[in-house]
Amino acid sequence: FKSRRRCMAGAHDVPVLVREQSSSSTGSSALTKWRKAIDQTNGFPPYLLDGKEEFYCSLGNGHFSQALNLFRTQTPSLWTGQPYVADKDKEALEEALDEGVESVILSSSMPVEDRRFVSEMLNRTHGRR
């Protein structure tokens, strides 16, 4: 893990997240997709939002957040069966798990069409179409 906060070369992209409510239609839809992914994908991190009204939803694909969740929950690796555990000498990863990472946070009041535009622009920036 290479921390942007610690100015490490090759650090992760800045996550773009939306502050969502579990009771909103977009929030409820995102939570339903997460639960479905858990049911359909072996090794997917467990659901961590029971009882949470507010949560942060990735505007992109969510791989980065779910990778952190693998470490957070010490989910066993599909390849080795060993749990994902942050080495104590990996302070940057421990910091990310305990304190989070710098992110751009969008309001849930941002229209879905505008969110889609931001997502598409981010993907194009990184060579995806």
Short mmCIF file of N, CA, C and O in Angstrom, two decimals:
data_model
loop_
_atom_site.label_atom_id
_atom_site.label_comp_id
_atom_site.label_asym_id
_atom_site.label_seq_id
_atom_site.Cartn_x
_atom_site.Cartn_y
_atom_site.Cartn_z
N PHE A 1 0.84 -1.18 0.00
CA PHE A 1 0.00 0.00 0.00
C PHE A 1 0.88 1.23 0.00
O PHE A 1 1.79 1.34 0.82
N LYS A 2 0.59 2.14 -0.90
CA LYS A 2 1.35 3.38 -0.98
C LYS A 2 0.42 4.54 -0.65
O LYS A 2 -0.55 4.79 -1.35
N SER A 3 0.74 5.23 0.41
CA SER A 3 -0.13 6.28 0.94
C SER A 3 0.08 7.62 0.25
O SER A 3 1.20 8.10 0.14
N ARG A 4 -1.01 8.20 -0.19
CA ARG A 4 -0.97 9.55 -0.73
C ARG A 4 -0.69 10.55 0.41
O ARG A 4 0.05 11.51 0.24
N ARG A 5 -1.26 10.29 1.58
CA ARG A 5 -1.07 11.16 2.75
C ARG A 5 0.41 11.26 3.12
O ARG A 5 0.88 12.29 3.56
N ARG A 6 1.14 10.17 2.92
CA ARG A 6 2.57 10.14 3.25
C ARG A 6 3.44 10.51 2.06
O ARG A 6 4.65 10.33 2.09
N CYS A 7 2.81 10.99 0.98
CA CYS A 7 3.52 11.45 -0.23
C CYS A 7 4.39 10.35 -0.84
O CYS A 7 5.48 10.62 -1.34
N MET A 8 3.90 9.12 -0.81
CA MET A 8 4.65 8.01 -1.40
C MET A 8 4.48 8.01 -2.90
O MET A 8 3.39 8.24 -3.41
N ALA A 9 5.56 7.74 -3.61
CA ALA A 9 5.50 7.65 -5.07
C ALA A 9 4.60 6.48 -5.46
O ALA A 9 4.62 5.43 -4.82
N GLY A 10 3.79 6.68 -6.49
CA GLY A 10 2.91 5.61 -6.97
C GLY A 10 1.70 5.39 -6.09
O GLY A 10 1.11 4.31 -6.12
N ALA A 11 1.32 6.40 -5.32
CA ALA A 11 0.17 6.26 -4.42
C ALA A 11 -1.11 6.04 -5.20
O ALA A 11 -1.22 6.36 -6.38
N HIS A 12 -2.10 5.48 -4.52
CA HIS A 12 -3.41 5.19 -5.11
C HIS A 12 -4.07 6.46 -5.63
O HIS A 12 -3.74 7.57 -5.21
N ASP A 13 -5.02 6.28 -6.55
CA ASP A 13 -5.83 7.41 -6.99
C ASP A 13 -6.69 7.89 -5.83
O ASP A 13 -6.97 7.14 -4.89
N VAL A 14 -7.12 9.12 -5.90
CA VAL A 14 -7.99 9.65 -4.85
C VAL A 14 -9.39 9.08 -5.06
O VAL A 14 -9.98 9.28 -6.13
N PRO A 15 -9.91 8.35 -4.09
CA PRO A 15 -11.27 7.81 -4.24
C PRO A 15 -12.30 8.95 -4.31
O PRO A 15 -12.17 9.95 -3.63
N VAL A 16 -13.29 8.76 -5.16
CA VAL A 16 -14.42 9.68 -5.24
C VAL A 16 -15.63 8.94 -4.69
O VAL A 16 -16.03 7.90 -5.22
N LEU A 17 -16.17 9.46 -3.60
CA LEU A 17 -17.26 8.80 -2.88
C LEU A 17 -18.47 9.71 -2.80
O LEU A 17 -18.36 10.92 -2.91
N VAL A 18 -19.62 9.09 -2.60
CA VAL A 18 -20.86 9.83 -2.37
C VAL A 18 -21.33 9.50 -0.97
O VAL A 18 -21.38 8.34 -0.58
N ARG A 19 -21.64 10.54 -0.19
CA ARG A 19 -22.21 10.34 1.14
C ARG A 19 -23.68 9.98 0.94
O ARG A 19 -24.46 10.79 0.49
N GLU A 20 -24.03 8.74 1.22
CA GLU A 20 -25.37 8.23 0.96
C GLU A 20 -26.13 7.94 2.24
O GLU A 20 -25.54 7.77 3.30
N GLN A 21 -27.43 7.83 2.10
CA GLN A 21 -28.34 7.42 3.16
C GLN A 21 -28.91 6.06 2.77
O GLN A 21 -29.32 5.87 1.62
N SER A 22 -28.95 5.14 3.72
CA SER A 22 -29.47 3.81 3.38
C SER A 22 -30.95 3.86 3.02
O SER A 22 -31.44 2.97 2.33
N SER A 23 -31.63 4.92 3.43
CA SER A 23 -33.06 5.04 3.15
C SER A 23 -33.36 5.67 1.79
O SER A 23 -34.50 5.61 1.32
N SER A 24 -32.35 6.24 1.12
CA SER A 24 -32.60 6.85 -0.19
C SER A 24 -32.64 5.75 -1.26
O SER A 24 -32.15 4.64 -1.06
N SER A 25 -33.20 6.07 -2.41
CA SER A 25 -33.30 5.05 -3.47
C SER A 25 -31.91 4.66 -3.98
O SER A 25 -31.63 3.48 -4.19
N THR A 26 -31.01 5.64 -4.18
CA THR A 26 -29.67 5.30 -4.66
C THR A 26 -28.86 4.58 -3.58
O THR A 26 -28.11 3.66 -3.88
N GLY A 27 -29.03 4.99 -2.33
CA GLY A 27 -28.33 4.32 -1.24
C GLY A 27 -28.81 2.89 -1.06
O GLY A 27 -28.01 1.96 -0.93
N SER A 28 -30.12 2.71 -1.08
CA SER A 28 -30.70 1.37 -0.94
C SER A 28 -30.24 0.47 -2.08
O SER A 28 -29.90 -0.70 -1.88
N SER A 29 -30.20 1.02 -3.29
CA SER A 29 -29.76 0.26 -4.46
C SER A 29 -28.30 -0.17 -4.31
O SER A 29 -27.94 -1.31 -4.62
N ALA A 30 -27.45 0.74 -3.83
CA ALA A 30 -26.03 0.41 -3.64
C ALA A 30 -25.86 -0.70 -2.61
O ALA A 30 -25.07 -1.62 -2.81
N LEU A 31 -26.62 -0.63 -1.52
CA LEU A 31 -26.53 -1.66 -0.48
C LEU A 31 -27.02 -3.01 -0.99
O LEU A 31 -26.45 -4.06 -0.68
N THR A 32 -28.08 -2.98 -1.81
CA THR A 32 -28.59 -4.22 -2.41
C THR A 32 -27.54 -4.84 -3.31
O THR A 32 -27.33 -6.06 -3.30
N LYS A 33 -26.85 -4.00 -4.10
CA LYS A 33 -25.78 -4.51 -4.99
C LYS A 33 -24.65 -5.13 -4.17
O LYS A 33 -24.08 -6.15 -4.57
N TRP A 34 -24.31 -4.52 -3.03
CA TRP A 34 -23.24 -5.06 -2.19
C TRP A 34 -23.64 -6.45 -1.67
O TRP A 34 -22.88 -7.40 -1.75
N ARG A 35 -24.86 -6.54 -1.16
CA ARG A 35 -25.33 -7.83 -0.64
C ARG A 35 -25.35 -8.89 -1.74
O ARG A 35 -24.99 -10.05 -1.52
N LYS A 36 -25.78 -8.49 -2.94
CA LYS A 36 -25.82 -9.42 -4.07
C LYS A 36 -24.40 -9.88 -4.44
O LYS A 36 -24.17 -11.06 -4.71
N ALA A 37 -23.45 -8.94 -4.43
CA ALA A 37 -22.06 -9.29 -4.75
C ALA A 37 -21.51 -10.29 -3.73
O ALA A 37 -20.77 -11.21 -4.10
N ILE A 38 -21.87 -10.14 -2.47
CA ILE A 38 -21.43 -11.07 -1.44
C ILE A 38 -21.96 -12.47 -1.73
O ILE A 38 -21.23 -13.46 -1.65
N ASP A 39 -23.25 -12.55 -2.10
CA ASP A 39 -23.88 -13.84 -2.39
C ASP A 39 -23.30 -14.50 -3.64
O ASP A 39 -23.22 -15.72 -3.72
N GLN A 40 -22.91 -13.68 -4.62
CA GLN A 40 -22.50 -14.23 -5.91
C GLN A 40 -20.99 -14.34 -6.11
O GLN A 40 -20.55 -14.95 -7.08
N THR A 41 -20.20 -13.75 -5.22
CA THR A 41 -18.76 -13.69 -5.44
C THR A 41 -18.02 -14.30 -4.26
O THR A 41 -17.98 -13.72 -3.17
N ASN A 42 -17.41 -15.44 -4.51
CA ASN A 42 -16.62 -16.09 -3.48
C ASN A 42 -15.46 -15.17 -3.07
O ASN A 42 -14.77 -14.62 -3.93
N GLY A 43 -15.26 -14.98 -1.78
CA GLY A 43 -14.16 -14.17 -1.29
C GLY A 43 -14.44 -12.70 -1.18
O GLY A 43 -13.57 -11.92 -0.81
N PHE A 44 -15.67 -12.28 -1.51
CA PHE A 44 -16.02 -10.87 -1.40
C PHE A 44 -16.10 -10.50 0.08
O PHE A 44 -16.58 -11.29 0.89
N PRO A 45 -15.63 -9.32 0.47
CA PRO A 45 -15.68 -8.94 1.88
C PRO A 45 -17.11 -8.95 2.41
O PRO A 45 -18.05 -8.68 1.68
N PRO A 46 -17.28 -9.24 3.69
CA PRO A 46 -18.63 -9.29 4.26
C PRO A 46 -19.28 -7.91 4.32
O PRO A 46 -18.61 -6.89 4.23
N TYR A 47 -20.58 -7.93 4.49
CA TYR A 47 -21.37 -6.71 4.63
C TYR A 47 -21.03 -6.05 5.96
O TYR A 47 -21.07 -6.70 7.00
N LEU A 48 -20.70 -4.78 5.94
CA LEU A 48 -20.23 -4.09 7.14
C LEU A 48 -21.13 -2.95 7.60
O LEU A 48 -20.74 -2.19 8.48
N LEU A 49 -22.30 -2.82 7.00
CA LEU A 49 -23.10 -1.62 7.26
C LEU A 49 -24.42 -1.87 7.99
O LEU A 49 -25.30 -1.01 7.96
N ASP A 50 -24.58 -3.02 8.63
CA ASP A 50 -25.82 -3.26 9.38
C ASP A 50 -26.04 -2.15 10.39
O ASP A 50 -25.14 -1.78 11.13
N GLY A 51 -27.24 -1.60 10.36
CA GLY A 51 -27.61 -0.56 11.32
C GLY A 51 -27.08 0.83 10.99
O GLY A 51 -27.34 1.77 11.74
N LYS A 52 -26.37 0.99 9.90
CA LYS A 52 -25.82 2.30 9.53
C LYS A 52 -26.82 3.03 8.64
O LYS A 52 -27.31 2.49 7.65
N GLU A 53 -27.13 4.26 8.99
CA GLU A 53 -28.02 5.08 8.18
C GLU A 53 -27.23 5.81 7.09
O GLU A 53 -27.67 5.97 5.97
N GLU A 54 -26.02 6.25 7.43
CA GLU A 54 -25.19 6.98 6.49
C GLU A 54 -23.95 6.15 6.16
O GLU A 54 -23.39 5.50 7.03
N PHE A 55 -23.55 6.17 4.89
CA PHE A 55 -22.36 5.45 4.47
C PHE A 55 -21.78 6.14 3.25
O PHE A 55 -22.40 7.03 2.66
N TYR A 56 -20.57 5.74 2.88
CA TYR A 56 -19.90 6.30 1.71
C TYR A 56 -19.87 5.25 0.62
O TYR A 56 -19.46 4.12 0.84
N CYS A 57 -20.32 5.65 -0.54
CA CYS A 57 -20.44 4.74 -1.68
C CYS A 57 -19.47 5.20 -2.76
O CYS A 57 -19.43 6.39 -3.10
N SER A 58 -18.69 4.28 -3.30
CA SER A 58 -17.72 4.61 -4.33
C SER A 58 -18.42 5.03 -5.61
O SER A 58 -19.35 4.38 -6.06
N LEU A 59 -17.95 6.10 -6.19
CA LEU A 59 -18.49 6.54 -7.48
C LEU A 59 -17.92 5.68 -8.59
O LEU A 59 -18.51 5.52 -9.64
N GLY A 60 -16.76 5.10 -8.36
CA GLY A 60 -16.13 4.24 -9.35
C GLY A 60 -16.53 2.80 -9.12
O GLY A 60 -17.66 2.49 -8.76
N ASN A 61 -15.58 1.92 -9.28
CA ASN A 61 -15.88 0.49 -9.20
C ASN A 61 -15.81 -0.05 -7.78
O ASN A 61 -16.22 -1.18 -7.54
N GLY A 62 -15.26 0.68 -6.85
CA GLY A 62 -15.22 0.24 -5.46
C GLY A 62 -14.13 -0.75 -5.12
O GLY A 62 -14.03 -1.20 -3.99
N HIS A 63 -13.27 -1.11 -6.11
CA HIS A 63 -12.23 -2.10 -5.85
C HIS A 63 -11.31 -1.68 -4.70
O HIS A 63 -10.96 -2.50 -3.85
N PHE A 64 -10.94 -0.42 -4.68
CA PHE A 64 -10.02 0.06 -3.64
C PHE A 64 -10.65 -0.09 -2.25
O PHE A 64 -10.03 -0.62 -1.34
N SER A 65 -11.90 0.36 -2.12
CA SER A 65 -12.59 0.26 -0.82
C SER A 65 -12.76 -1.19 -0.39
O SER A 65 -12.57 -1.53 0.78
N GLN A 66 -13.11 -2.05 -1.33
CA GLN A 66 -13.31 -3.46 -0.99
C GLN A 66 -11.98 -4.14 -0.67
O GLN A 66 -11.94 -5.04 0.18
N ALA A 67 -10.91 -3.72 -1.30
CA ALA A 67 -9.59 -4.27 -0.95
C ALA A 67 -9.25 -3.91 0.49
O ALA A 67 -8.76 -4.76 1.26
N LEU A 68 -9.52 -2.68 0.90
CA LEU A 68 -9.30 -2.31 2.30
C LEU A 68 -10.19 -3.13 3.22
O LEU A 68 -9.77 -3.55 4.30
N ASN A 69 -11.42 -3.40 2.78
CA ASN A 69 -12.33 -4.22 3.60
C ASN A 69 -11.81 -5.64 3.77
O ASN A 69 -12.06 -6.27 4.80
N LEU A 70 -11.11 -6.17 2.77
CA LEU A 70 -10.52 -7.50 2.91
C LEU A 70 -9.55 -7.53 4.09
O LEU A 70 -9.54 -8.47 4.88
N PHE A 71 -8.74 -6.49 4.21
CA PHE A 71 -7.81 -6.39 5.33
C PHE A 71 -8.56 -6.10 6.63
O PHE A 71 -8.25 -6.67 7.68
N ARG A 72 -9.54 -5.21 6.56
CA ARG A 72 -10.30 -4.81 7.75
C ARG A 72 -10.98 -6.02 8.39
O ARG A 72 -11.06 -6.13 9.60
N THR A 73 -11.47 -6.95 7.57
CA THR A 73 -12.20 -8.12 8.07
C THR A 73 -11.35 -9.39 8.08
O THR A 73 -11.86 -10.44 8.47
N GLN A 74 -10.10 -9.26 7.63
CA GLN A 74 -9.18 -10.39 7.56
C GLN A 74 -9.80 -11.58 6.81
O GLN A 74 -9.74 -12.73 7.22
N THR A 75 -10.41 -11.26 5.68
CA THR A 75 -11.02 -12.27 4.81
C THR A 75 -9.93 -13.18 4.25
O THR A 75 -8.87 -12.70 3.85
N PRO A 76 -10.17 -14.49 4.21
CA PRO A 76 -9.17 -15.41 3.64
C PRO A 76 -8.97 -15.17 2.14
O PRO A 76 -9.92 -14.94 1.41
N SER A 77 -7.72 -15.26 1.70
CA SER A 77 -7.38 -15.13 0.30
C SER A 77 -7.94 -16.31 -0.49
O SER A 77 -7.92 -17.45 -0.01
N LEU A 78 -8.41 -16.05 -1.69
CA LEU A 78 -8.90 -17.12 -2.56
C LEU A 78 -7.77 -18.05 -2.98
O LEU A 78 -7.99 -19.22 -3.28
N TRP A 79 -6.55 -17.55 -3.05
CA TRP A 79 -5.43 -18.32 -3.57
C TRP A 79 -4.68 -19.09 -2.48
O TRP A 79 -4.25 -20.20 -2.70
N THR A 80 -4.48 -18.46 -1.32
CA THR A 80 -3.68 -19.11 -0.28
C THR A 80 -4.51 -19.61 0.90
O THR A 80 -4.04 -20.43 1.67
N GLY A 81 -5.72 -19.06 1.05
CA GLY A 81 -6.54 -19.39 2.22
C GLY A 81 -6.12 -18.64 3.47
O GLY A 81 -6.80 -18.70 4.49
N GLN A 82 -5.01 -17.91 3.38
CA GLN A 82 -4.54 -17.13 4.52
C GLN A 82 -5.30 -15.81 4.58
O GLN A 82 -5.60 -15.21 3.55
N PRO A 83 -5.63 -15.33 5.78
CA PRO A 83 -6.36 -14.06 5.88
C PRO A 83 -5.50 -12.87 5.46
O PRO A 83 -4.27 -12.90 5.62
N TYR A 84 -6.15 -11.87 4.92
CA TYR A 84 -5.47 -10.61 4.62
C TYR A 84 -5.23 -9.91 5.95
O TYR A 84 -6.19 -9.55 6.65
N VAL A 85 -3.98 -9.75 6.31
CA VAL A 85 -3.61 -9.11 7.58
C VAL A 85 -2.57 -8.05 7.27
O VAL A 85 -1.59 -8.31 6.57
N ALA A 86 -2.78 -6.87 7.82
CA ALA A 86 -1.82 -5.79 7.64
C ALA A 86 -0.60 -6.06 8.51
O ALA A 86 -0.72 -6.21 9.72
N ASP A 87 0.56 -6.15 7.88
CA ASP A 87 1.80 -6.32 8.63
C ASP A 87 2.02 -5.11 9.52
O ASP A 87 1.77 -3.98 9.11
N LYS A 88 2.49 -5.36 10.71
CA LYS A 88 2.73 -4.25 11.65
C LYS A 88 3.77 -3.28 11.14
O LYS A 88 3.78 -2.12 11.53
N ASP A 89 4.66 -3.73 10.23
CA ASP A 89 5.66 -2.83 9.69
C ASP A 89 5.12 -2.02 8.50
O ASP A 89 5.82 -1.22 7.91
N LYS A 90 3.86 -2.24 8.16
CA LYS A 90 3.22 -1.50 7.07
C LYS A 90 2.33 -0.41 7.68
O LYS A 90 1.11 -0.48 7.66
N GLU A 91 2.97 0.61 8.23
CA GLU A 91 2.26 1.66 8.95
C GLU A 91 1.25 2.39 8.07
O GLU A 91 0.19 2.78 8.54
N ALA A 92 1.56 2.58 6.81
CA ALA A 92 0.66 3.31 5.92
C ALA A 92 -0.66 2.56 5.75
O ALA A 92 -1.73 3.17 5.76
N LEU A 93 -0.60 1.24 5.62
CA LEU A 93 -1.82 0.45 5.48
C LEU A 93 -2.61 0.47 6.79
O LEU A 93 -3.83 0.63 6.78
N GLU A 94 -1.94 0.32 7.91
CA GLU A 94 -2.61 0.40 9.21
C GLU A 94 -3.32 1.74 9.36
O GLU A 94 -4.45 1.81 9.82
N GLU A 95 -2.65 2.81 8.96
CA GLU A 95 -3.21 4.15 9.03
C GLU A 95 -4.47 4.25 8.16
O GLU A 95 -5.49 4.80 8.57
N ALA A 96 -4.40 3.70 6.95
CA ALA A 96 -5.55 3.73 6.05
C ALA A 96 -6.73 2.96 6.64
O ALA A 96 -7.88 3.40 6.55
N LEU A 97 -6.46 1.82 7.26
CA LEU A 97 -7.53 1.01 7.86
C LEU A 97 -8.14 1.70 9.08
O LEU A 97 -9.35 1.65 9.28
N ASP A 98 -7.31 2.34 9.88
CA ASP A 98 -7.78 2.98 11.11
C ASP A 98 -8.39 4.35 10.88
O ASP A 98 -9.38 4.72 11.52
N GLU A 99 -7.80 5.13 9.96
CA GLU A 99 -8.21 6.52 9.80
C GLU A 99 -8.86 6.83 8.47
O GLU A 99 -9.39 7.92 8.28
N GLY A 100 -8.79 5.89 7.52
CA GLY A 100 -9.33 6.15 6.19
C GLY A 100 -8.28 6.80 5.30
O GLY A 100 -7.15 7.00 5.71
N VAL A 101 -8.69 7.10 4.10
CA VAL A 101 -7.79 7.74 3.12
C VAL A 101 -8.45 9.02 2.63
O VAL A 101 -9.68 9.16 2.66
N GLU A 102 -7.61 9.94 2.18
CA GLU A 102 -8.15 11.18 1.64
C GLU A 102 -9.02 10.85 0.44
O GLU A 102 -8.63 10.06 -0.41
N SER A 103 -10.20 11.45 0.41
CA SER A 103 -11.16 11.18 -0.65
C SER A 103 -11.89 12.45 -1.03
O SER A 103 -11.97 13.37 -0.23
N VAL A 104 -12.42 12.46 -2.21
CA VAL A 104 -13.35 13.51 -2.62
C VAL A 104 -14.74 12.98 -2.26
O VAL A 104 -15.11 11.88 -2.66
N ILE A 105 -15.48 13.76 -1.49
CA ILE A 105 -16.81 13.34 -1.04
C ILE A 105 -17.86 14.22 -1.72
O ILE A 105 -17.86 15.44 -1.57
N LEU A 106 -18.75 13.58 -2.48
CA LEU A 106 -19.84 14.27 -3.14
C LEU A 106 -21.11 14.14 -2.31
O LEU A 106 -21.32 13.15 -1.62
N SER A 107 -21.95 15.12 -2.41
CA SER A 107 -23.23 15.12 -1.70
C SER A 107 -24.21 14.16 -2.35
O SER A 107 -24.24 14.02 -3.58
N SER A 108 -25.03 13.53 -1.53
CA SER A 108 -26.06 12.65 -2.09
C SER A 108 -27.11 13.43 -2.87
O SER A 108 -27.87 12.84 -3.63
N SER A 109 -27.14 14.75 -2.70
CA SER A 109 -28.09 15.56 -3.46
C SER A 109 -27.62 15.81 -4.90
O SER A 109 -28.37 16.34 -5.72
N MET A 110 -26.39 15.42 -5.20
CA MET A 110 -25.88 15.57 -6.57
C MET A 110 -26.69 14.64 -7.48
O MET A 110 -26.82 13.45 -7.21
N PRO A 111 -27.27 15.17 -8.56
CA PRO A 111 -28.08 14.34 -9.46
C PRO A 111 -27.29 13.15 -10.01
O PRO A 111 -26.09 13.24 -10.26
N VAL A 112 -27.99 12.05 -10.21
CA VAL A 112 -27.37 10.82 -10.70
C VAL A 112 -26.69 11.07 -12.05
O VAL A 112 -25.61 10.53 -12.30
N GLU A 113 -27.28 11.88 -12.90
CA GLU A 113 -26.68 12.16 -14.22
C GLU A 113 -25.32 12.84 -14.04
O GLU A 113 -24.38 12.56 -14.78
N ASP A 114 -25.22 13.76 -13.07
CA ASP A 114 -23.95 14.43 -12.82
C ASP A 114 -22.93 13.46 -12.23
O ASP A 114 -21.74 13.52 -12.56
N ARG A 115 -23.38 12.57 -11.38
CA ARG A 115 -22.48 11.54 -10.83
C ARG A 115 -21.93 10.67 -11.96
O ARG A 115 -20.75 10.35 -11.99
N ARG A 116 -22.81 10.30 -12.89
CA ARG A 116 -22.41 9.47 -14.03
C ARG A 116 -21.35 10.19 -14.85
O ARG A 116 -20.36 9.60 -15.27
N PHE A 117 -21.55 11.50 -15.09
CA PHE A 117 -20.59 12.29 -15.84
C PHE A 117 -19.22 12.29 -15.15
O PHE A 117 -18.20 12.05 -15.79
N VAL A 118 -19.21 12.54 -13.84
CA VAL A 118 -17.94 12.55 -13.09
C VAL A 118 -17.27 11.18 -13.19
O VAL A 118 -16.07 11.07 -13.44
N SER A 119 -18.05 10.12 -13.03
CA SER A 119 -17.51 8.76 -13.12
C SER A 119 -16.91 8.49 -14.49
O SER A 119 -15.81 7.95 -14.61
N GLU A 120 -17.61 8.88 -15.54
CA GLU A 120 -17.12 8.67 -16.90
C GLU A 120 -15.84 9.46 -17.15
O GLU A 120 -14.90 8.95 -17.77
N MET A 121 -15.77 10.68 -16.65
CA MET A 121 -14.57 11.49 -16.83
C MET A 121 -13.39 10.87 -16.07
O MET A 121 -12.27 10.84 -16.57
N LEU A 122 -13.63 10.36 -14.88
CA LEU A 122 -12.56 9.70 -14.13
C LEU A 122 -12.06 8.47 -14.86
O LEU A 122 -10.86 8.23 -14.95
N ASN A 123 -12.99 7.68 -15.39
CA ASN A 123 -12.61 6.47 -16.12
C ASN A 123 -11.81 6.81 -17.38
O ASN A 123 -10.84 6.14 -17.70
N ARG A 124 -12.21 7.84 -18.09
CA ARG A 124 -11.47 8.24 -19.29
C ARG A 124 -10.08 8.72 -18.96
O ARG A 124 -9.14 8.50 -19.71
N THR A 125 -9.96 9.39 -17.82
CA THR A 125 -8.66 9.87 -17.37
C THR A 125 -7.70 8.71 -17.18
O THR A 125 -6.50 8.83 -17.37
N HIS A 126 -8.25 7.55 -16.80
CA HIS A 126 -7.43 6.38 -16.52
C HIS A 126 -7.48 5.35 -17.65
O HIS A 126 -7.24 4.17 -17.42
N GLY A 127 -7.86 5.81 -18.86
CA GLY A 127 -7.77 4.96 -20.03
C GLY A 127 -8.89 3.96 -20.18
O GLY A 127 -8.78 3.03 -20.98
N ARG A 128 -9.98 4.12 -19.46
CA ARG A 128 -11.12 3.18 -19.59
C ARG A 128 -12.20 3.86 -20.40
O ARG A 128 -12.39 5.05 -20.34
N ARG A 129 -12.98 3.08 -21.12
CA ARG A 129 -14.08 3.65 -21.92
C ARG A 129 -15.38 3.00 -21.55
O ARG A 129 -15.52 1.92 -21.20
#
